[in-house]
Coordinates of C-alpha atoms in Angstrom, one line a residue:
Chain A
M1 CA 0.0 0.0 0.0
T2 CA 1.1 3.6 -0.5
G3 CA 0.2 5.3 2.7
V4 CA -2.0 7.8 0.9
E5 CA -5.1 8.6 2.9
F6 CA -8.4 8.8 1.1
P7 CA -11.0 11.3 2.1
P8 CA -13.9 10.1 4.3
A9 CA -17.0 8.8 2.5
S10 CA -20.1 11.0 2.5
R11 CA -22.5 10.8 5.4
L12 CA -25.0 8.8 3.3
A13 CA -22.4 6.2 2.4
Q14 CA -20.6 6.0 5.8
A15 CA -22.9 3.2 7.1
L16 CA -21.4 0.8 4.5
D17 CA -17.7 0.2 4.0
K18 CA -17.3 -1.3 0.6
D19 CA -13.6 -2.0 1.2
R20 CA -14.6 -4.3 4.1
P21 CA -18.0 -5.7 2.9
P22 CA -20.2 -7.3 5.5
A23 CA -21.3 -10.9 4.8
E24 CA -25.0 -9.9 5.1
W25 CA -24.5 -7.2 2.4
I26 CA -22.9 -9.7 0.1
R27 CA -25.8 -12.1 0.6
S28 CA -28.3 -9.4 -0.1
L29 CA -26.6 -8.5 -3.4
R30 CA -26.6 -12.2 -4.5
A31 CA -30.3 -12.3 -3.8
R32 CA -31.1 -9.0 -5.5
F33 CA -29.2 -9.7 -8.7
P34 CA -29.5 -13.4 -9.9
T35 CA -27.2 -14.2 -12.8
E36 CA -25.2 -17.1 -14.2
A37 CA -24.0 -19.5 -11.5
A38 CA -20.3 -19.1 -12.4
I39 CA -20.6 -15.3 -12.4
D40 CA -22.3 -15.4 -9.0
R41 CA -19.5 -17.5 -7.6
L42 CA -16.8 -15.2 -9.0
L43 CA -18.3 -12.0 -7.7
T44 CA -18.9 -13.6 -4.3
R45 CA -15.3 -14.7 -4.1
K46 CA -14.2 -11.2 -5.1
M47 CA -16.2 -9.6 -2.3
E48 CA -15.1 -12.2 0.3
R49 CA -11.5 -11.4 -0.5
R50 CA -11.7 -7.7 -0.8
S51 CA -10.6 -6.8 2.7
G52 CA -7.6 -9.1 2.2
P53 CA -4.1 -8.0 1.2
G54 CA -3.4 -6.0 -1.9
Y55 CA -1.3 -7.2 -4.8
T56 CA 2.4 -7.6 -4.0
P57 CA 4.9 -8.1 -6.9
V58 CA 5.4 -11.7 -7.8
P59 CA 9.0 -12.4 -9.0
L60 CA 9.4 -14.2 -12.3
A61 CA 11.1 -17.1 -10.5
A62 CA 8.0 -17.7 -8.4
L63 CA 5.8 -17.9 -11.5
V64 CA 8.3 -20.2 -13.1
A65 CA 8.2 -22.5 -10.0
G66 CA 4.3 -22.3 -10.1
V67 CA 4.2 -23.3 -13.7
E68 CA 6.7 -26.1 -13.1
A69 CA 4.4 -27.4 -10.3
L70 CA 1.4 -27.3 -12.6
L71 CA 3.2 -29.1 -15.3
R72 CA 4.5 -31.8 -13.0
A73 CA 0.9 -32.6 -12.2
Q74 CA 0.0 -32.6 -15.9
L75 CA 2.9 -34.1 -17.8
E76 CA 4.5 -37.5 -17.5
G77 CA 7.8 -36.9 -19.3
P78 CA 10.6 -34.5 -18.5
F79 CA 10.3 -30.9 -19.3
K80 CA 12.2 -27.6 -18.9
L81 CA 11.2 -24.0 -18.7
G82 CA 13.4 -21.2 -20.0
E83 CA 13.5 -17.6 -21.3
A84 CA 10.9 -16.3 -18.8
R85 CA 10.0 -12.7 -19.3
W86 CA 7.1 -10.3 -18.6
L87 CA 4.7 -9.4 -21.4
S88 CA 2.8 -6.1 -21.4
G89 CA -0.6 -5.4 -22.9
G90 CA -4.0 -5.7 -21.4
A91 CA -5.4 -3.9 -18.4
S92 CA -6.5 -6.9 -16.4
K93 CA -4.2 -9.9 -16.2
L94 CA -0.4 -10.6 -15.7
Q95 CA 1.3 -12.3 -18.6
M96 CA 4.6 -14.1 -18.6
A97 CA 6.2 -15.5 -21.8
F98 CA 8.5 -18.5 -21.6
T99 CA 9.7 -21.5 -23.6
L100 CA 8.8 -25.1 -22.7
E101 CA 11.0 -28.0 -23.8
W102 CA 8.7 -31.0 -23.6
E103 CA 7.3 -34.2 -25.3
R104 CA 4.3 -32.9 -27.1
P105 CA 1.8 -35.7 -27.5
G106 CA 1.9 -37.0 -31.0
A107 CA 4.7 -34.7 -32.0
G108 CA 7.7 -35.6 -29.9
R109 CA 10.4 -33.5 -28.3
E110 CA 10.1 -29.8 -29.0
K111 CA 10.7 -26.3 -27.6
T112 CA 7.4 -24.4 -27.6
P113 CA 7.0 -20.6 -26.8
M114 CA 4.2 -20.3 -24.2
V115 CA 2.3 -17.7 -22.3
L116 CA 1.2 -17.8 -18.7
R117 CA -1.9 -15.6 -18.1
M118 CA -2.7 -15.1 -14.5
E119 CA -5.0 -12.9 -12.4
P120 CA -3.7 -10.4 -10.0
A121 CA -5.3 -10.1 -6.5
D122 CA -8.2 -8.3 -8.1
S123 CA -8.9 -7.2 -11.6
I124 CA -10.6 -4.5 -13.7
V125 CA -13.0 -7.3 -14.6
T126 CA -13.6 -10.4 -12.5
T127 CA -13.7 -13.5 -14.7
S128 CA -13.1 -17.2 -14.7
R129 CA -10.0 -18.8 -16.1
L130 CA -11.9 -22.0 -16.7
R131 CA -14.5 -20.2 -18.9
E132 CA -11.7 -18.6 -20.9
F133 CA -10.0 -22.0 -21.2
Q134 CA -13.2 -23.7 -22.4
L135 CA -13.8 -21.0 -25.0
L136 CA -10.3 -21.2 -26.3
R137 CA -10.7 -25.0 -26.7
A138 CA -14.0 -24.5 -28.4
F139 CA -12.6 -22.3 -31.1
E140 CA -9.5 -24.3 -32.0
G141 CA -9.6 -24.8 -35.7
V142 CA -12.7 -22.5 -36.0
V143 CA -10.9 -19.1 -35.8
P144 CA -7.3 -18.3 -35.0
V145 CA -6.8 -18.6 -31.2
P146 CA -3.8 -19.4 -29.0
R147 CA -3.6 -23.1 -28.4
V148 CA -4.5 -23.5 -24.8
H149 CA -3.0 -26.4 -22.7
W150 CA -3.5 -26.1 -19.0
C151 CA -5.7 -24.3 -16.5
D152 CA -5.1 -23.7 -12.8
E153 CA -8.6 -22.6 -12.0
Q154 CA -8.3 -22.7 -8.2
A155 CA -4.7 -21.5 -7.9
D156 CA -3.6 -24.9 -6.7
Y157 CA -0.1 -24.3 -8.1
L158 CA 0.2 -20.6 -8.9
P159 CA -0.3 -17.6 -6.6
Y160 CA -3.6 -16.8 -8.4
P161 CA -5.8 -18.6 -11.0
A162 CA -4.1 -18.9 -14.4
L163 CA -4.0 -20.6 -17.7
V164 CA -1.2 -21.5 -20.1
Y165 CA -1.4 -21.3 -23.8
E166 CA 1.0 -21.2 -26.8
F167 CA 2.6 -17.9 -27.7
S168 CA 1.1 -16.4 -30.9
E169 CA 3.2 -14.3 -33.3
G170 CA 2.0 -10.8 -34.2
V171 CA 1.3 -7.3 -33.0
T172 CA -1.9 -5.5 -31.9
K173 CA -1.1 -2.4 -33.8
P174 CA 1.3 -1.4 -36.5
S175 CA 4.7 -0.7 -35.1
S176 CA 4.6 2.8 -36.6
A177 CA 1.1 3.6 -35.5
A178 CA -0.2 5.8 -32.7
G179 CA -2.7 4.4 -30.2
G180 CA -3.8 4.7 -26.6
V181 CA -3.4 2.2 -23.8
S182 CA -5.2 -1.1 -23.8
G183 CA -5.9 -1.1 -27.5
T184 CA -7.9 2.2 -27.6
G185 CA -7.7 4.6 -30.6
I186 CA -5.5 2.4 -32.8
R187 CA -5.0 3.8 -36.3
F188 CA -4.3 1.4 -39.1
P189 CA -3.0 2.6 -42.5
A190 CA -5.4 2.2 -45.4
E191 CA -3.7 -0.7 -47.0
L192 CA -3.6 -2.6 -43.8
R193 CA -7.3 -1.8 -43.1
A194 CA -8.2 -3.4 -46.5
R195 CA -6.5 -6.6 -45.5
L196 CA -7.6 -6.8 -41.8
A197 CA -11.2 -5.7 -42.1
P198 CA -12.6 -8.7 -44.0
Q199 CA -10.8 -11.2 -41.8
F200 CA -11.9 -9.4 -38.7
I201 CA -15.5 -9.5 -39.8
G202 CA -15.3 -13.1 -41.1
H203 CA -13.9 -14.4 -37.8
L204 CA -16.7 -12.6 -35.8
A205 CA -19.3 -14.3 -38.0
A206 CA -17.5 -17.7 -37.5
I207 CA -17.6 -17.2 -33.7
H208 CA -21.3 -16.6 -33.8
G209 CA -21.8 -19.6 -36.1
R210 CA -20.0 -22.0 -33.8
D211 CA -22.6 -24.4 -32.3
Y212 CA -22.2 -24.1 -28.6
R213 CA -24.0 -27.3 -28.0
T214 CA -21.2 -29.4 -29.4
A215 CA -18.4 -27.8 -27.2
D216 CA -17.5 -28.5 -23.6
L217 CA -18.8 -25.3 -22.0
S218 CA -19.8 -26.7 -18.7
A219 CA -18.8 -23.5 -16.9
F220 CA -21.5 -21.6 -18.8
D221 CA -25.3 -21.4 -18.3
V222 CA -27.5 -21.2 -21.4
P223 CA -30.2 -18.6 -21.2
A224 CA -33.8 -19.6 -21.8
A225 CA -35.6 -18.1 -24.8
G226 CA -37.0 -14.7 -24.1
T227 CA -35.4 -12.0 -21.9
Q228 CA -33.4 -14.1 -19.4
C229 CA -30.1 -13.4 -21.2
A230 CA -30.6 -9.6 -21.1
Q231 CA -31.9 -9.9 -17.5
W232 CA -28.8 -11.9 -16.4
G233 CA -26.6 -9.3 -18.0
V234 CA -28.2 -6.3 -16.3
N235 CA -28.2 -8.1 -13.0
W236 CA -24.5 -8.9 -13.4
W237 CA -23.5 -5.3 -13.9
D238 CA -25.9 -3.7 -11.5
R239 CA -24.4 -6.0 -8.9
V240 CA -20.8 -4.9 -9.8
W241 CA -21.9 -1.2 -9.7
E242 CA -23.3 -1.7 -6.2
E243 CA -20.1 -3.6 -5.1
D244 CA -17.5 -1.2 -6.6
C245 CA -18.8 2.3 -7.1
D246 CA -17.6 5.1 -4.9
E247 CA -19.2 8.3 -6.3
D248 CA -22.8 7.6 -7.3
V249 CA -24.1 8.8 -10.8
P250 CA -27.8 9.4 -11.3
L251 CA -27.4 8.7 -15.0
M252 CA -26.2 5.2 -14.2
R253 CA -29.3 4.6 -12.1
L254 CA -31.4 5.9 -15.1
A255 CA -29.5 3.6 -17.5
S256 CA -30.2 0.6 -15.3
A257 CA -33.9 1.4 -15.3
W258 CA -33.9 2.0 -19.0
L259 CA -32.3 -1.3 -19.7
R260 CA -34.7 -3.2 -17.5
R261 CA -37.7 -1.4 -19.1
N262 CA -36.6 -2.4 -22.6
L263 CA -35.2 -5.9 -22.3
P264 CA -34.8 -7.5 -25.7
R265 CA -35.8 -11.1 -26.5
L266 CA -33.0 -13.5 -27.4
E267 CA -33.9 -15.1 -30.7
Q268 CA -31.0 -17.5 -31.1
P269 CA -28.3 -18.0 -28.5
C270 CA -24.7 -18.1 -29.7
I271 CA -21.3 -17.8 -28.3
V272 CA -20.4 -14.1 -27.7
H273 CA -16.8 -13.0 -27.3
S274 CA -17.8 -9.8 -25.5
D275 CA -14.5 -8.0 -26.1
Y276 CA -14.1 -8.3 -29.8
R277 CA -12.2 -5.2 -30.9
A278 CA -8.9 -3.7 -32.1
G279 CA -6.2 -4.4 -29.5
N280 CA -7.6 -7.9 -28.8
F281 CA -6.3 -9.5 -32.0
L282 CA -2.8 -10.1 -33.2
F283 CA -1.7 -9.8 -36.8
T284 CA 1.6 -10.3 -38.7
E285 CA 2.8 -7.0 -40.2
H286 CA 4.4 -8.4 -43.3
D287 CA 1.2 -10.0 -44.7
G288 CA -1.6 -8.4 -42.7
R289 CA -2.9 -11.8 -41.5
I290 CA -4.8 -12.1 -38.2
T291 CA -2.9 -14.8 -36.2
A292 CA -4.8 -14.8 -32.9
L293 CA -8.0 -13.6 -31.3
L294 CA -7.3 -12.9 -27.6
D295 CA -9.0 -12.0 -24.3
W296 CA -12.0 -14.4 -24.2
E297 CA -12.5 -13.9 -20.5
L298 CA -15.8 -12.1 -20.8
G299 CA -17.3 -14.6 -23.3
R300 CA -20.8 -16.0 -22.6
I301 CA -23.6 -17.7 -24.4
G302 CA -25.8 -14.9 -25.3
D303 CA -27.0 -12.5 -28.0
R304 CA -24.8 -11.8 -31.1
H305 CA -25.9 -8.1 -31.0
Q306 CA -23.8 -7.7 -27.8
D307 CA -20.6 -8.3 -29.9
L308 CA -21.9 -6.1 -32.8
A309 CA -22.6 -3.3 -30.4
W310 CA -19.3 -3.7 -28.6
T311 CA -17.1 -3.8 -31.7
T312 CA -18.7 -0.6 -33.0
N313 CA -18.3 1.3 -29.7
R314 CA -16.7 4.7 -30.1
A315 CA -14.1 4.0 -27.4
F316 CA -12.4 1.4 -29.7
G317 CA -12.5 3.3 -33.0
S318 CA -10.7 6.2 -34.5
M319 CA -11.3 8.8 -37.2
D320 CA -10.0 8.4 -40.7
E321 CA -7.0 10.4 -42.1
A322 CA -9.3 13.3 -43.1
N323 CA -10.9 13.3 -39.7
R324 CA -14.3 13.0 -41.3
N325 CA -15.5 9.4 -40.8
F326 CA -15.5 7.4 -37.7
L327 CA -14.0 3.9 -38.3
V328 CA -15.1 0.9 -36.3
C329 CA -12.0 -0.4 -34.5
G330 CA -10.0 1.9 -36.8
L331 CA -10.9 -0.4 -39.7
L332 CA -14.0 0.7 -41.6
P333 CA -17.2 2.8 -41.4
E334 CA -20.0 1.4 -39.3
S335 CA -22.5 0.9 -42.2
Q336 CA -19.9 -1.1 -44.1
F337 CA -19.1 -3.2 -41.0
F338 CA -22.7 -4.2 -40.5
E339 CA -23.3 -4.9 -44.2
A340 CA -20.2 -7.1 -44.4
Y341 CA -21.2 -8.9 -41.1
E342 CA -24.7 -9.7 -42.4
Q343 CA -23.2 -11.1 -45.6
A344 CA -20.6 -13.2 -43.8
S345 CA -22.9 -14.6 -41.1
G346 CA -26.2 -14.9 -43.1
H347 CA -27.9 -13.2 -40.2
R348 CA -29.9 -9.9 -40.4
M349 CA -29.5 -7.6 -37.5
N350 CA -32.3 -6.5 -35.3
P351 CA -31.8 -2.7 -35.0
K352 CA -33.8 -2.5 -31.7
S353 CA -31.7 -5.2 -30.1
L354 CA -28.5 -3.6 -31.5
H355 CA -29.5 -0.3 -29.9
W356 CA -30.3 -1.9 -26.5
H357 CA -26.9 -3.7 -26.6
K358 CA -25.1 -0.4 -27.4
V359 CA -26.6 1.1 -24.2
Y360 CA -25.9 -2.1 -22.3
N361 CA -22.3 -2.3 -23.4
N362 CA -21.6 1.3 -22.5
Y363 CA -23.3 0.7 -19.2
W364 CA -21.0 -2.1 -18.1
L365 CA -18.0 -0.5 -19.7
A366 CA -18.7 2.6 -17.7
I367 CA -19.0 0.5 -14.6
L368 CA -15.6 -1.2 -15.2
L369 CA -14.0 2.2 -15.7
L370 CA -15.6 4.4 -13.1
A371 CA -16.3 1.9 -10.4
T372 CA -14.1 -1.2 -10.6
S373 CA -11.0 0.6 -11.7
Y374 CA -11.3 3.0 -8.9
R375 CA -12.0 0.3 -6.3
I376 CA -9.1 -2.0 -7.2
A377 CA -6.6 0.9 -7.5
R378 CA -7.8 2.3 -4.1
N379 CA -7.2 -1.1 -2.5
G380 CA -3.8 -1.6 -4.3
K381 CA -5.1 -4.9 -5.8
T382 CA -3.3 -5.1 -9.2
H383 CA 0.1 -5.2 -10.8
Q384 CA -0.7 -2.0 -12.7
D385 CA -2.9 0.3 -10.5
V386 CA -1.5 3.3 -12.4
L387 CA -2.9 2.0 -15.7
V388 CA -6.4 1.2 -14.3
T389 CA -6.4 4.7 -12.6
W390 CA -5.5 6.2 -16.0
L391 CA -8.5 4.4 -17.5
I392 CA -11.0 5.8 -15.0
S393 CA -11.7 9.0 -16.9
L394 CA -12.5 7.1 -20.2
G395 CA -15.7 6.4 -18.4
Y396 CA -17.0 9.9 -19.0
M397 CA -16.8 9.6 -22.8
V398 CA -18.4 6.2 -22.6
M399 CA -21.2 7.5 -20.3
D400 CA -21.9 10.4 -22.6
D401 CA -22.2 8.1 -25.5
M402 CA -24.7 6.0 -23.5
R403 CA -26.6 9.2 -22.6
Q404 CA -27.0 10.1 -26.3
Q405 CA -28.1 6.5 -27.1
I406 CA -30.8 6.6 -24.3
E407 CA -32.0 9.9 -25.7
R408 CA -32.3 8.5 -29.1
G409 CA -34.2 5.5 -27.7
C410 CA -36.6 7.6 -25.7
Chain B
M1 CA -15.2 13.5 -10.7
Q2 CA -13.9 10.1 -9.8
L3 CA -10.4 10.6 -11.1
R4 CA -9.1 12.8 -8.2
S5 CA -5.6 13.5 -7.1
E6 CA -5.7 11.1 -4.2
I7 CA -6.1 8.0 -6.3
Q8 CA -3.7 9.3 -9.0
I9 CA -1.0 9.9 -6.5
A10 CA -1.5 6.5 -4.7
S11 CA -1.3 4.6 -8.0
M12 CA 1.8 6.5 -9.1
I13 CA 3.6 5.8 -5.9
K14 CA 2.8 2.1 -6.2
A15 CA 4.0 2.0 -9.8
M16 CA 7.3 3.6 -8.8
K17 CA 7.8 1.3 -5.8
D18 CA 6.7 -2.0 -7.3
V19 CA 7.8 -1.7 -10.9
V20 CA 10.0 1.3 -11.8
I21 CA 12.5 1.5 -8.9
P22 CA 13.3 -2.2 -8.9
A23 CA 14.1 -1.9 -12.6
V24 CA 16.4 1.1 -12.2
D25 CA 20.1 0.2 -12.8
G26 CA 21.6 0.3 -9.3
D27 CA 24.9 1.6 -10.7
N28 CA 23.1 4.7 -12.0
R29 CA 23.0 6.6 -8.7
L30 CA 21.5 9.7 -10.1
A31 CA 18.5 7.7 -11.5
V32 CA 18.1 5.8 -8.2
E33 CA 18.2 9.0 -6.1
Q34 CA 15.8 10.8 -8.4
A35 CA 13.3 7.9 -8.5
Q36 CA 13.3 7.8 -4.7
L37 CA 12.8 11.6 -4.7
V38 CA 9.8 11.2 -7.0
V39 CA 8.2 8.9 -4.5
G40 CA 9.0 11.2 -1.7
M41 CA 7.6 14.2 -3.5
L42 CA 4.4 12.3 -4.5
S43 CA 4.0 11.2 -0.8
L44 CA 4.4 14.8 0.2
M45 CA 1.8 15.9 -2.3
A46 CA -0.6 13.3 -0.9
H47 CA 0.0 14.7 2.5
Q48 CA -0.3 18.4 1.5
L49 CA -3.2 18.4 -1.0
P50 CA -6.1 17.7 1.5
L51 CA -4.6 20.4 3.8
Q52 CA -3.6 23.0 1.3
F53 CA -6.8 25.0 1.3
R54 CA -7.0 25.1 5.2
F55 CA -3.3 25.9 5.3
D56 CA -3.7 29.0 3.1
R57 CA -6.9 30.1 4.8
D58 CA -5.1 29.8 8.2
E59 CA -2.2 32.0 6.9
L60 CA -4.6 34.6 5.5
Q61 CA -6.4 34.7 8.9
R62 CA -3.2 35.3 10.8
L63 CA -1.9 37.8 8.3
L64 CA -5.0 39.8 8.7
A65 CA -4.6 39.8 12.5
Y66 CA -0.9 40.6 12.2
T67 CA -1.3 43.4 9.7
Q68 CA -4.0 44.9 11.9
G69 CA -1.4 45.3 14.6
L70 CA 1.1 46.6 12.1
T71 CA -1.3 49.2 10.9
E72 CA -2.0 50.4 14.4
L73 CA 1.7 50.7 15.1
C74 CA 2.5 52.7 12.0
S75 CA -0.6 54.8 11.4
A76 CA 0.8 57.7 13.5
D77 CA 3.9 58.0 11.3
R78 CA 2.9 60.4 8.4
A79 CA 5.9 59.3 6.3
L80 CA 4.3 55.8 6.1
G81 CA 0.9 57.1 5.1
E82 CA 0.9 55.8 1.5
A83 CA 2.2 52.3 2.5
V84 CA -0.4 52.1 5.3
R85 CA -3.2 53.0 2.9
Q86 CA -2.0 50.3 0.5
L87 CA -1.9 47.8 3.3
A88 CA -5.4 48.8 4.3
G89 CA -6.7 48.2 0.8
C90 CA -5.1 44.7 0.7
R91 CA -6.5 43.9 4.1
A92 CA -10.0 44.8 3.0
A93 CA -9.6 42.5 0.0
G94 CA -8.1 39.8 2.1
A95 CA -10.9 40.0 4.7
A96 CA -13.5 39.7 1.9
A97 CA -11.7 36.7 0.5
L98 CA -11.5 35.0 3.9
E99 CA -15.3 35.5 4.3
R100 CA -15.9 33.9 1.0
C101 CA -13.7 30.9 1.9
A102 CA -15.6 29.8 4.9
G103 CA -16.1 26.2 3.7
D104 CA -13.5 23.5 2.9
P105 CA -13.1 21.8 -0.5
A106 CA -13.7 18.5 1.4
Q107 CA -17.1 19.9 2.4
L108 CA -17.9 20.9 -1.2
N109 CA -17.0 17.4 -2.4
A110 CA -19.0 15.7 0.4
A111 CA -22.0 17.8 -0.6
I112 CA -21.7 16.8 -4.2
R113 CA -21.4 13.1 -3.3
E114 CA -24.4 13.2 -1.1
L115 CA -26.5 15.0 -3.7
R116 CA -25.4 12.5 -6.4
Q117 CA -26.4 9.6 -4.2
A118 CA -29.7 11.0 -3.1
A119 CA -30.6 12.0 -6.7
G120 CA -29.6 8.5 -7.9
A121 CA -31.9 6.9 -5.2
L122 CA -34.7 9.1 -6.3
V123 CA -34.3 8.1 -10.0
S124 CA -34.3 4.4 -9.0
A125 CA -37.4 4.9 -6.9
A126 CA -39.2 6.9 -9.7
A127 CA -38.4 4.1 -12.2
D128 CA -40.3 1.7 -10.0
S129 CA -43.3 4.1 -9.6
S130 CA -46.4 3.4 -11.6
D131 CA -46.7 7.0 -12.8
E132 CA -45.2 6.7 -16.3
A133 CA -45.7 10.3 -17.3
A134 CA -43.9 11.5 -14.2
Y135 CA -41.0 9.1 -14.8
R136 CA -40.6 10.4 -18.3
Q137 CA -40.1 13.9 -16.9
V138 CA -37.5 12.6 -14.4
E139 CA -35.8 10.8 -17.3
S140 CA -35.6 14.0 -19.4
A141 CA -34.3 16.0 -16.4
V142 CA -31.5 13.5 -15.6
L143 CA -30.5 13.3 -19.3
E144 CA -30.3 17.1 -19.5
L145 CA -28.3 17.5 -16.3
S146 CA -26.0 14.7 -17.3
K147 CA -25.3 16.3 -20.7
E148 CA -24.0 19.4 -19.1
Q149 CA -21.9 17.6 -16.4
L150 CA -20.5 15.0 -18.8
L151 CA -19.3 17.7 -21.2
R152 CA -17.3 19.2 -18.3
D153 CA -16.0 15.8 -17.1
R154 CA -14.8 15.0 -20.7
S155 CA -13.2 18.4 -21.0
L156 CA -11.3 18.1 -17.7
V157 CA -9.6 14.9 -18.9
L158 CA -9.1 16.0 -22.5
P159 CA -5.3 15.9 -22.3
Q160 CA -5.5 12.1 -21.8
G161 CA -6.4 11.7 -25.5
W162 CA -9.6 9.6 -25.2
E163 CA -11.7 11.7 -27.6
P164 CA -11.7 10.7 -31.3
D165 CA -12.4 14.3 -32.2
P166 CA -11.0 16.5 -29.4
T167 CA -12.1 19.7 -31.2
A168 CA -15.7 18.8 -30.5
V169 CA -15.1 19.3 -26.7
P170 CA -14.8 22.9 -25.5
P171 CA -11.8 23.8 -23.2
I172 CA -12.7 23.3 -19.5
E173 CA -11.8 27.0 -18.8
T174 CA -14.5 28.1 -21.2
L175 CA -17.1 25.8 -19.7
L176 CA -16.3 26.9 -16.1
D177 CA -16.2 30.6 -17.1
A178 CA -19.7 30.2 -18.6
G179 CA -21.0 28.9 -15.3
T180 CA -20.5 30.0 -11.8
G181 CA -17.3 27.9 -11.5

């Protein structure tokens, strides 16, 4: 901890100390906001651990020892870890690259570049490594994803829950391009845009086309037909707002009410990535080929409109060279994006559901930025508190976007 | 505004201590010393910022009392007439400023937070009320208020570079000048 003293909470909030949440309050939140079982367990665990210690730096050697322990439990033959180093990128998880000399089943002895992806003490978004593991497995051979090997869901071997997958070649933005932190505001040159955009849209259509019933997705609940999917989603984020927010925002209360009054019906459930955007895919610069789709941690079985609304969010796009047209994820104008998606997927969009999901996505993005980022940085819970603090203020642009969307929907 | 100096300073100190200082070359003594000074200076800022307003107000209060005595001591000396008159003018302005600064910034912030919370609770309660027409009016009022406030929030953090088109957001000085701020 830093020794910095925070000002006292207002009189109205003084009765409840969110940094030391009482068990009764946690129970009441669970009852008020029913959602997927796995999400409920994760949020409950987060709250039960909140008053515990902050994040303290973990030396690379400790992570190497943890991975070795995990692999000893998983591999029969001899293996050797080497070239361990930190990876940057992402606002939520710690990542360590390393090489593994091992007997790959069916391939023999080889040296494979790997990545360890591990949670800190708390994260800008509380998610399950098992769900991420299952999604990566489900999409092997469907779209480019890192090949995932092992999951330490309960932190039996590593300091915090983690998974291990193969290292993927590529970059998230052109080495010459400007761009903000965590993949925001990336600008791609026109030639690269022409190469990346069709792949980007085609992969999204393929994700939505993957039959979730034929994959092992035991960590997920499938919403019933009707409004349950949307209801679960609003409950999930209303609960996080209650758990994490410091300064209340009347517009957020209004947005929650608006979402509940306009719940869309789910016509056809599909796997939703939930964070499909620039910054979350890798590509090789020499040929403009997408090599890996990353960050599946927020994925769920839900409504395809959630991804379409997310990908087109203003926070992840940029203006073209003439500063005239807004480009979705810095790649292409929104109308072209939707047209190409409909062609690739064979699915027509429902404008009303798309609009609802735009409000919904901005709602939960604003919660992550304004509430969770603040809460975890205040409690010193991550390996990069300075980054999550930097991100807090992005919440205002996101919230203003949401305000305009609600106005248009009124 | 959620992004306040307390959380910014705390996260900067943690980044310096956990990540930057351990990575500084120990043989580069200038870099080691300055990295530690950065932490020291940030810690000092965290200590000073919540007190700065009260500190300045306290000084003004004592200066007014002290200069009152000084004025009385020197007012009989005709050679000091002009200087005493100038001091009297400054004292009057200082006294007026002190009167206007009766509250603390912390009180201002606490009042904002309480109003936000109470207004939010009212919006949630109104959403559950059966009077649809009344709720529509509440909705319009919240959207209008939020429009003005969010413009100021976005403008205050403009240097961070989030806005795809920063020219669409007026400078914060202009927005504050237009209001009572």
